[in-house]
């Protein structure tokens, strides 16, 4: 029987659209290819000078790759990263994240290219193609930095070890180098930078997260106030204080402009306490079921240990000689009460009724 690929729905749709649009773009360019001109598909990719009449290209351009090398990397990234994030956040939250990580970087890159044309009067800027999954790839790295900030990746058999928050800047360095080659366009660097800023801003201030059921926090909150997800954490240690000082000033300006809302003390304490988990009300059903099952197994294990301890104590008391003084009888009668106290401790977690079969058996024997 062939292996079955378990791909969540949004990830599956994104992969199919990426493949279809990339093949369609390649077919059009191959059909219209000329040695003296560069072929662009303005109704599928975003071209500042040509795509004004095709507003949907602000979204479709993200899922178009112009060569087989970048298409293979994009497919692997969306397959592995999309499966992980969609299962961690739910399909709805993952789709919202993809929209933010696609539309905002493309729109800002569009404005930058138009601004550069206005300054330099070089038409090459407005004919630059904005396309590719670069914003999504760096957004996935930012999301992993939030979910597993302490995880360390070891490369070259332990020669190089890097924490996950270091990868976004490394990725920007690779994009900067590849943008000098025919593999990537000059807009790729702007797409990577704006992808980093857009995804981090959304996860830091706007994404809705829900509390664990055992916490006394509100039903939901927006953003992530933890120190491990501060913007300075993406940079090496010696540079962190300078980056933190600059970002604090920018954040103060945004708060004064009422673009961002400062975190309350309750939000900060909740983020530091770890009471909020990355799940949603719709997509966290499986995680909640696993949590409840683990809690039930824990309570059951406590009861079994208590029952085993009570049974062994009762058997030791009954194995004593019958001609002992009356003091031993008093000790034997107090045994079930101690056992009931032991078994009632774990049941207070769920607030259930206590039932002790050993005690009932002893009372019947005494009667």
Short mmCIF file of C-alpha atoms in Angstrom, two decimals:
data_model
loop_
_atom_site.label_atom_id
_atom_site.label_comp_id
_atom_site.label_asym_id
_atom_site.label_seq_id
_atom_site.Cartn_x
_atom_site.Cartn_y
_atom_site.Cartn_z
CA UNK A 1 0.00 0.00 0.00
CA UNK A 2 1.54 3.36 -0.98
CA UNK A 3 2.27 5.80 1.86
CA UNK A 4 -0.39 8.44 2.47
CA UNK A 5 0.64 12.07 2.73
CA UNK A 6 -1.15 13.73 5.62
CA UNK A 7 -1.20 17.39 4.56
CA UNK A 8 -3.52 19.93 6.25
CA UNK A 9 -6.03 21.63 3.93
CA UNK A 10 -4.55 25.13 3.71
CA UNK A 11 -1.04 23.80 3.15
CA UNK A 12 -2.36 21.47 0.47
CA UNK A 13 -4.11 24.32 -1.37
CA UNK A 14 -1.03 26.55 -1.18
CA UNK A 15 1.21 23.82 -2.60
CA UNK A 16 -1.18 23.15 -5.49
CA UNK A 17 -1.51 26.86 -6.33
CA UNK A 18 2.27 27.30 -6.18
CA UNK A 19 2.82 24.47 -8.62
CA UNK A 20 0.06 25.50 -11.04
CA UNK A 21 0.99 29.19 -11.15
CA UNK A 22 4.70 28.48 -11.52
CA UNK A 23 4.08 26.05 -14.39
CA UNK A 24 1.69 28.53 -16.03
CA UNK A 25 4.20 31.36 -15.76
CA UNK A 26 6.96 29.18 -17.20
CA UNK A 27 4.73 28.11 -20.11
CA UNK A 28 3.85 31.72 -20.99
CA UNK A 29 7.45 32.87 -20.83
CA UNK A 30 8.61 29.92 -22.89
CA UNK A 31 5.97 30.55 -25.53
CA UNK A 32 6.82 34.26 -25.84
CA UNK A 33 10.55 33.91 -25.33
CA UNK A 34 12.83 36.21 -27.30
CA UNK A 35 16.57 36.68 -27.21
CA UNK A 36 16.25 40.45 -27.30
CA UNK A 37 13.61 41.04 -24.61
CA UNK A 38 12.68 39.90 -21.13
CA UNK A 39 9.28 38.26 -20.85
CA UNK A 40 7.12 39.12 -17.83
CA UNK A 41 3.65 37.90 -16.89
CA UNK A 42 2.08 41.07 -15.53
CA UNK A 43 -1.31 39.45 -14.79
CA UNK A 44 0.27 36.80 -12.54
CA UNK A 45 3.32 38.47 -11.01
CA UNK A 46 3.55 42.00 -9.60
CA UNK A 47 5.21 44.55 -11.92
CA UNK A 48 4.91 48.14 -10.61
CA UNK A 49 4.58 49.65 -14.09
CA UNK A 50 2.34 47.00 -15.65
CA UNK A 51 0.25 45.38 -12.89
CA UNK A 52 -1.85 48.36 -11.79
CA UNK A 53 -4.84 46.95 -13.66
CA UNK A 54 -4.38 43.52 -12.03
CA UNK A 55 -4.79 44.11 -8.27
CA UNK A 56 -4.97 40.39 -7.51
CA UNK A 57 -1.26 40.13 -8.32
CA UNK A 58 -0.49 41.55 -4.86
CA UNK A 59 -1.55 38.13 -3.58
CA UNK A 60 -0.86 35.73 -6.46
CA UNK A 61 2.70 36.96 -6.95
CA UNK A 62 3.75 35.27 -3.72
CA UNK A 63 3.01 31.81 -5.13
CA UNK A 64 4.93 32.13 -8.42
CA UNK A 65 8.52 30.96 -8.87
CA UNK A 66 10.51 31.67 -12.03
CA UNK A 67 13.00 28.78 -11.94
CA UNK A 68 13.12 25.17 -10.86
CA UNK A 69 15.67 25.81 -8.11
CA UNK A 70 13.56 28.31 -6.17
CA UNK A 71 10.42 26.25 -6.89
CA UNK A 72 11.94 23.17 -5.22
CA UNK A 73 13.01 25.18 -2.15
CA UNK A 74 9.60 26.83 -1.91
CA UNK A 75 7.80 23.50 -2.14
CA UNK A 76 9.88 21.95 0.64
CA UNK A 77 9.47 25.03 2.83
CA UNK A 78 5.71 25.18 2.44
CA UNK A 79 5.31 21.44 2.91
CA UNK A 80 7.26 21.10 6.16
CA UNK A 81 6.70 24.56 7.62
CA UNK A 82 3.06 24.74 6.59
CA UNK A 83 2.19 21.37 8.11
CA UNK A 84 3.83 22.30 11.42
CA UNK A 85 2.29 25.78 11.74
CA UNK A 86 -1.18 24.82 10.55
CA UNK A 87 -1.37 22.03 13.12
CA UNK A 88 -0.06 24.32 15.84
CA UNK A 89 -2.39 27.25 15.06
CA UNK A 90 -5.37 25.77 13.18
CA UNK A 91 -6.17 26.26 9.50
CA UNK A 92 -7.95 29.56 10.02
CA UNK A 93 -5.13 31.24 11.92
CA UNK A 94 -2.56 29.85 9.50
CA UNK A 95 -4.51 31.26 6.53
CA UNK A 96 -4.63 34.68 8.19
CA UNK A 97 -0.89 34.52 8.80
CA UNK A 98 -0.26 33.68 5.13
CA UNK A 99 -2.35 36.66 4.00
CA UNK A 100 -0.44 39.04 6.25
CA UNK A 101 2.94 37.61 5.22
CA UNK A 102 2.03 37.89 1.53
CA UNK A 103 0.10 41.12 1.04
CA UNK A 104 2.05 43.49 3.30
CA UNK A 105 5.59 42.68 2.04
CA UNK A 106 4.45 42.80 -1.60
CA UNK A 107 2.69 46.14 -1.11
CA UNK A 108 5.64 47.71 0.72
CA UNK A 109 8.10 46.43 -1.88
CA UNK A 110 5.86 47.92 -4.58
CA UNK A 111 5.99 51.32 -2.86
CA UNK A 112 9.76 51.15 -2.42
CA UNK A 113 10.34 50.41 -6.11
CA UNK A 114 8.06 53.26 -7.13
CA UNK A 115 9.90 55.57 -4.74
CA UNK A 116 13.27 54.54 -6.16
CA UNK A 117 11.99 55.25 -9.66
CA UNK A 118 10.77 58.67 -8.54
CA UNK A 119 14.20 59.51 -7.12
CA UNK A 120 16.45 58.04 -9.80
CA UNK A 121 14.14 58.20 -12.84
CA UNK A 122 15.46 54.76 -13.74
CA UNK A 123 12.69 52.76 -15.38
CA UNK A 124 14.36 49.52 -14.38
CA UNK A 125 12.88 49.81 -10.88
CA UNK A 126 9.28 49.86 -12.11
CA UNK A 127 9.91 46.88 -14.40
CA UNK A 128 11.34 44.73 -11.62
CA UNK A 129 9.34 41.56 -10.97
CA UNK A 130 7.94 41.07 -7.46
CA UNK A 131 7.28 37.35 -7.09
CA UNK A 132 8.28 34.34 -5.02
CA UNK A 133 7.74 32.82 -1.60
CA UNK A 134 10.58 34.73 0.07
CA UNK A 135 8.18 36.59 2.43
CA UNK A 136 6.57 33.31 3.44
CA UNK A 137 9.89 31.57 4.03
CA UNK A 138 11.23 34.23 6.37
CA UNK A 139 7.82 34.48 8.04
CA UNK A 140 7.99 30.78 8.85
CA UNK A 141 11.39 31.32 10.45
CA UNK A 142 9.93 34.13 12.56
CA UNK A 143 7.04 31.89 13.62
CA UNK A 144 9.43 29.11 14.62
CA UNK A 145 11.40 31.68 16.64
CA UNK A 146 8.24 32.36 18.60
CA UNK A 147 7.18 28.74 19.08
CA UNK A 148 10.59 27.21 19.90
CA UNK A 149 12.88 30.11 20.89
CA UNK A 150 15.24 27.95 22.96
CA UNK A 151 15.68 25.22 20.35
CA UNK A 152 19.22 24.82 19.04
CA UNK A 153 20.09 23.48 15.60
CA UNK A 154 23.45 21.70 15.35
CA UNK A 155 25.19 21.67 11.98
CA UNK A 156 28.28 19.89 10.63
CA UNK A 157 28.37 17.30 13.43
CA UNK A 158 28.42 19.81 16.25
CA UNK A 159 30.84 22.28 14.71
CA UNK A 160 28.16 24.98 14.45
CA UNK A 161 25.21 25.39 16.80
CA UNK A 162 22.60 28.08 16.26
CA UNK A 163 19.44 28.98 18.09
CA UNK A 164 16.29 29.27 16.00
CA UNK A 165 15.96 33.10 16.38
CA UNK A 166 19.28 33.50 14.54
CA UNK A 167 17.98 32.04 11.26
CA UNK A 168 15.94 35.04 9.98
CA UNK A 169 19.02 37.26 9.73
CA UNK A 170 21.05 34.44 8.18
CA UNK A 171 18.29 33.99 5.63
CA UNK A 172 18.37 37.70 4.79
CA UNK A 173 22.12 37.39 4.21
CA UNK A 174 21.60 34.52 1.76
CA UNK A 175 18.91 36.46 -0.09
CA UNK A 176 21.20 39.48 -0.32
CA UNK A 177 23.88 37.38 -2.00
CA UNK A 178 21.50 35.54 -4.32
CA UNK A 179 19.83 38.80 -5.40
CA UNK A 180 23.09 39.65 -7.16
CA UNK A 181 22.67 36.53 -9.33
CA UNK A 182 20.03 35.71 -11.98
CA UNK A 183 18.25 33.42 -9.50
CA UNK A 184 16.60 36.32 -7.63
CA UNK A 185 15.54 39.81 -8.61
CA UNK A 186 16.65 43.02 -6.93
CA UNK A 187 13.28 43.18 -5.16
CA UNK A 188 14.02 39.99 -3.21
CA UNK A 189 15.96 41.78 -0.47
CA UNK A 190 13.09 44.20 0.17
CA UNK A 191 10.63 41.31 0.24
CA UNK A 192 12.73 39.50 2.86
CA UNK A 193 13.08 42.59 5.06
CA UNK A 194 9.41 43.47 4.92
CA UNK A 195 8.46 39.83 5.44
CA UNK A 196 10.47 39.81 8.66
CA UNK A 197 8.92 43.05 9.92
CA UNK A 198 5.34 42.18 8.91
CA UNK A 199 5.31 38.68 10.38
CA UNK A 200 7.01 39.71 13.62
CA UNK A 201 4.66 42.69 14.07
CA UNK A 202 1.60 40.52 13.51
CA UNK A 203 2.73 37.78 15.90
CA UNK A 204 3.99 40.26 18.49
CA UNK A 205 0.97 42.59 18.67
CA UNK A 206 -2.05 41.29 16.78
CA UNK A 207 -2.32 37.50 16.62
CA UNK A 208 -4.97 36.12 19.00
CA UNK A 209 -3.88 33.42 21.41
CA UNK A 210 -5.96 31.52 23.96
CA UNK A 211 -5.15 30.58 27.57
CA UNK A 212 -4.73 27.15 29.03
CA UNK A 213 -7.89 25.97 30.80
CA UNK A 214 -6.14 25.74 34.17
CA UNK A 215 -5.12 29.42 34.13
CA UNK A 216 -7.16 32.29 35.54
CA UNK A 217 -6.25 34.62 32.67
CA UNK A 218 -8.84 36.15 30.31
CA UNK A 219 -10.39 34.06 27.57
CA UNK A 220 -7.98 35.43 24.95
CA UNK A 221 -5.32 38.04 24.40
CA UNK A 222 -3.53 39.54 21.44
CA UNK A 223 0.17 39.38 20.78
CA UNK A 224 3.11 37.84 22.57
CA UNK A 225 4.66 39.94 25.34
CA UNK A 226 7.39 37.45 26.23
CA UNK A 227 10.98 38.68 26.30
CA UNK A 228 12.11 35.70 24.22
CA UNK A 229 10.20 37.11 21.24
CA UNK A 230 11.52 40.66 21.43
CA UNK A 231 12.90 42.00 18.16
CA UNK A 232 16.38 42.28 19.64
CA UNK A 233 16.47 38.49 20.11
CA UNK A 234 17.05 38.06 16.37
CA UNK A 235 20.47 39.72 16.70
CA UNK A 236 23.73 38.50 18.31
CA UNK A 237 24.40 39.26 21.95
CA UNK A 238 26.75 42.26 21.56
CA UNK A 239 24.27 44.05 19.29
CA UNK A 240 21.15 43.38 21.34
CA UNK A 241 21.34 46.48 23.63
CA UNK A 242 21.65 48.86 20.68
CA UNK A 243 18.82 47.19 18.77
CA UNK A 244 16.63 47.16 21.87
CA UNK A 245 17.21 50.89 22.43
CA UNK A 246 16.25 51.70 18.83
CA UNK A 247 13.19 49.46 18.77
CA UNK A 248 11.97 50.87 22.10
CA UNK A 249 12.05 54.37 20.64
CA UNK A 250 10.21 53.23 17.51
CA UNK A 251 7.63 51.46 19.64
CA UNK A 252 7.09 54.59 21.74
CA UNK A 253 6.45 56.58 18.55
CA UNK A 254 3.97 53.98 17.29
CA UNK A 255 2.17 54.00 20.64
CA UNK A 256 1.96 57.81 20.52
CA UNK A 257 0.50 57.53 17.01
CA UNK A 258 -1.97 54.91 18.35
CA UNK A 259 -0.79 52.35 15.85
CA UNK A 260 0.35 49.92 18.56
CA UNK A 261 -1.02 49.33 22.04
CA UNK A 262 1.42 48.84 24.91
CA UNK A 263 1.25 45.58 26.80
CA UNK A 264 -0.36 45.63 30.21
CA UNK A 265 1.31 44.14 33.26
CA UNK A 266 -1.18 41.27 33.16
CA UNK A 267 -0.19 40.46 29.57
CA UNK A 268 3.49 40.46 30.47
CA UNK A 269 2.99 38.25 33.53
CA UNK A 270 0.81 35.87 31.52
CA UNK A 271 3.42 35.57 28.79
CA UNK A 272 6.22 35.01 31.31
CA UNK A 273 4.17 32.48 33.25
CA UNK A 274 3.53 30.44 30.15
CA UNK A 275 -0.20 30.13 30.77
CA UNK A 276 -1.02 31.01 27.18
CA UNK A 277 -0.51 28.42 24.51
CA UNK A 278 -0.38 28.72 20.74
CA UNK A 279 -3.74 27.29 19.83
CA UNK A 280 -7.18 28.54 18.84
CA UNK A 281 -10.68 27.74 19.92
CA UNK A 282 -11.34 25.73 16.77
CA UNK A 283 -7.99 24.11 16.11
CA UNK A 284 -7.07 23.23 19.68
CA UNK A 285 -9.66 20.50 20.15
CA UNK A 286 -7.14 17.72 19.64
CA UNK A 287 -4.57 19.40 21.90
CA UNK A 288 -7.20 19.95 24.58
CA UNK A 289 -8.28 16.31 24.38
CA UNK A 290 -4.68 15.19 24.77
CA UNK A 291 -4.26 17.49 27.78
CA UNK A 292 -7.40 16.16 29.45
CA UNK A 293 -6.38 12.57 28.80
CA UNK A 294 -2.95 13.19 30.31
CA UNK A 295 -4.59 14.77 33.37
CA UNK A 296 -6.98 11.83 33.74
CA UNK A 297 -4.13 9.34 33.49
CA UNK A 298 -2.22 11.26 36.14
CA UNK A 299 -5.18 11.20 38.53
CA UNK A 300 -5.78 7.51 37.83
CA UNK A 301 -2.15 6.74 38.54
CA UNK A 302 -2.33 8.59 41.86
CA UNK A 303 -5.44 6.65 42.86
CA UNK A 304 -3.86 3.32 41.96
CA UNK A 305 -0.79 4.13 44.05
CA UNK A 306 -2.98 5.18 46.96
CA UNK A 307 -5.13 2.06 46.68
CA UNK A 308 -2.05 -0.16 46.53
CA UNK A 309 -0.58 1.48 49.61
CA UNK A 310 -3.89 1.15 51.47
CA UNK A 311 -4.30 -2.52 50.56
CA UNK A 312 -0.79 -3.40 51.71
CA UNK A 313 -1.32 -1.57 55.01
CA UNK A 314 -4.64 -3.36 55.60
CA UNK A 315 -3.13 -6.78 54.86
CA UNK A 316 -0.31 -6.11 57.31
CA UNK A 317 -2.84 -5.15 59.98
CA UNK A 318 -4.95 -8.27 59.42
CA UNK A 319 -1.93 -10.59 59.49
CA UNK A 320 -1.19 -9.71 63.13
CA UNK A 321 -1.94 -12.42 65.85
CA UNK A 322 -5.48 -12.32 67.25
CA UNK A 323 -4.28 -12.31 70.91
CA UNK A 324 -2.78 -8.82 70.67
CA UNK A 325 -3.93 -6.07 73.05
CA UNK A 326 -6.88 -3.84 72.22
CA UNK A 327 -4.54 -1.02 71.18
CA UNK A 328 -3.71 -2.82 67.94
CA UNK A 329 -7.43 -3.09 67.19
CA UNK A 330 -7.77 0.66 67.43
CA UNK A 331 -4.88 1.08 65.02
CA UNK A 332 -6.47 -1.33 62.56
CA UNK A 333 -9.78 0.58 62.66
CA UNK A 334 -8.03 3.88 61.89
CA UNK A 335 -6.39 2.39 58.82
CA UNK A 336 -9.32 2.89 56.38
CA UNK A 337 -9.70 6.54 57.39
CA UNK A 338 -6.06 7.21 56.55
CA UNK A 339 -6.49 5.35 53.31
CA UNK A 340 -9.59 7.42 52.43
CA UNK A 341 -7.65 10.62 53.08
CA UNK A 342 -4.90 9.45 50.76
CA UNK A 343 -7.31 8.56 47.96
CA UNK A 344 -9.30 11.78 48.32
CA UNK A 345 -6.32 14.00 47.56
CA UNK A 346 -6.08 13.41 43.83
CA UNK A 347 -9.86 13.46 43.35
CA UNK A 348 -10.06 17.11 44.43
CA UNK A 349 -8.44 18.01 41.15
CA UNK A 350 -11.60 17.11 39.22
CA UNK A 351 -14.08 17.55 42.08
CA UNK A 352 -15.46 14.01 41.83
CA UNK A 353 -17.14 11.76 44.45
CA UNK A 354 -14.84 9.46 46.40
CA UNK A 355 -15.33 5.70 46.36
CA UNK A 356 -13.12 3.31 48.31
CA UNK A 357 -13.90 -0.39 47.73
CA UNK A 358 -11.40 -1.52 50.39
CA UNK A 359 -13.12 0.54 53.08
CA UNK A 360 -16.51 -0.80 52.09
CA UNK A 361 -15.23 -4.38 52.29
CA UNK A 362 -13.75 -3.83 55.75
CA UNK A 363 -16.96 -2.26 57.09
CA UNK A 364 -19.01 -5.23 55.84
CA UNK A 365 -16.57 -7.62 57.50
CA UNK A 366 -16.83 -5.80 60.82
CA UNK A 367 -20.65 -5.84 60.68
#
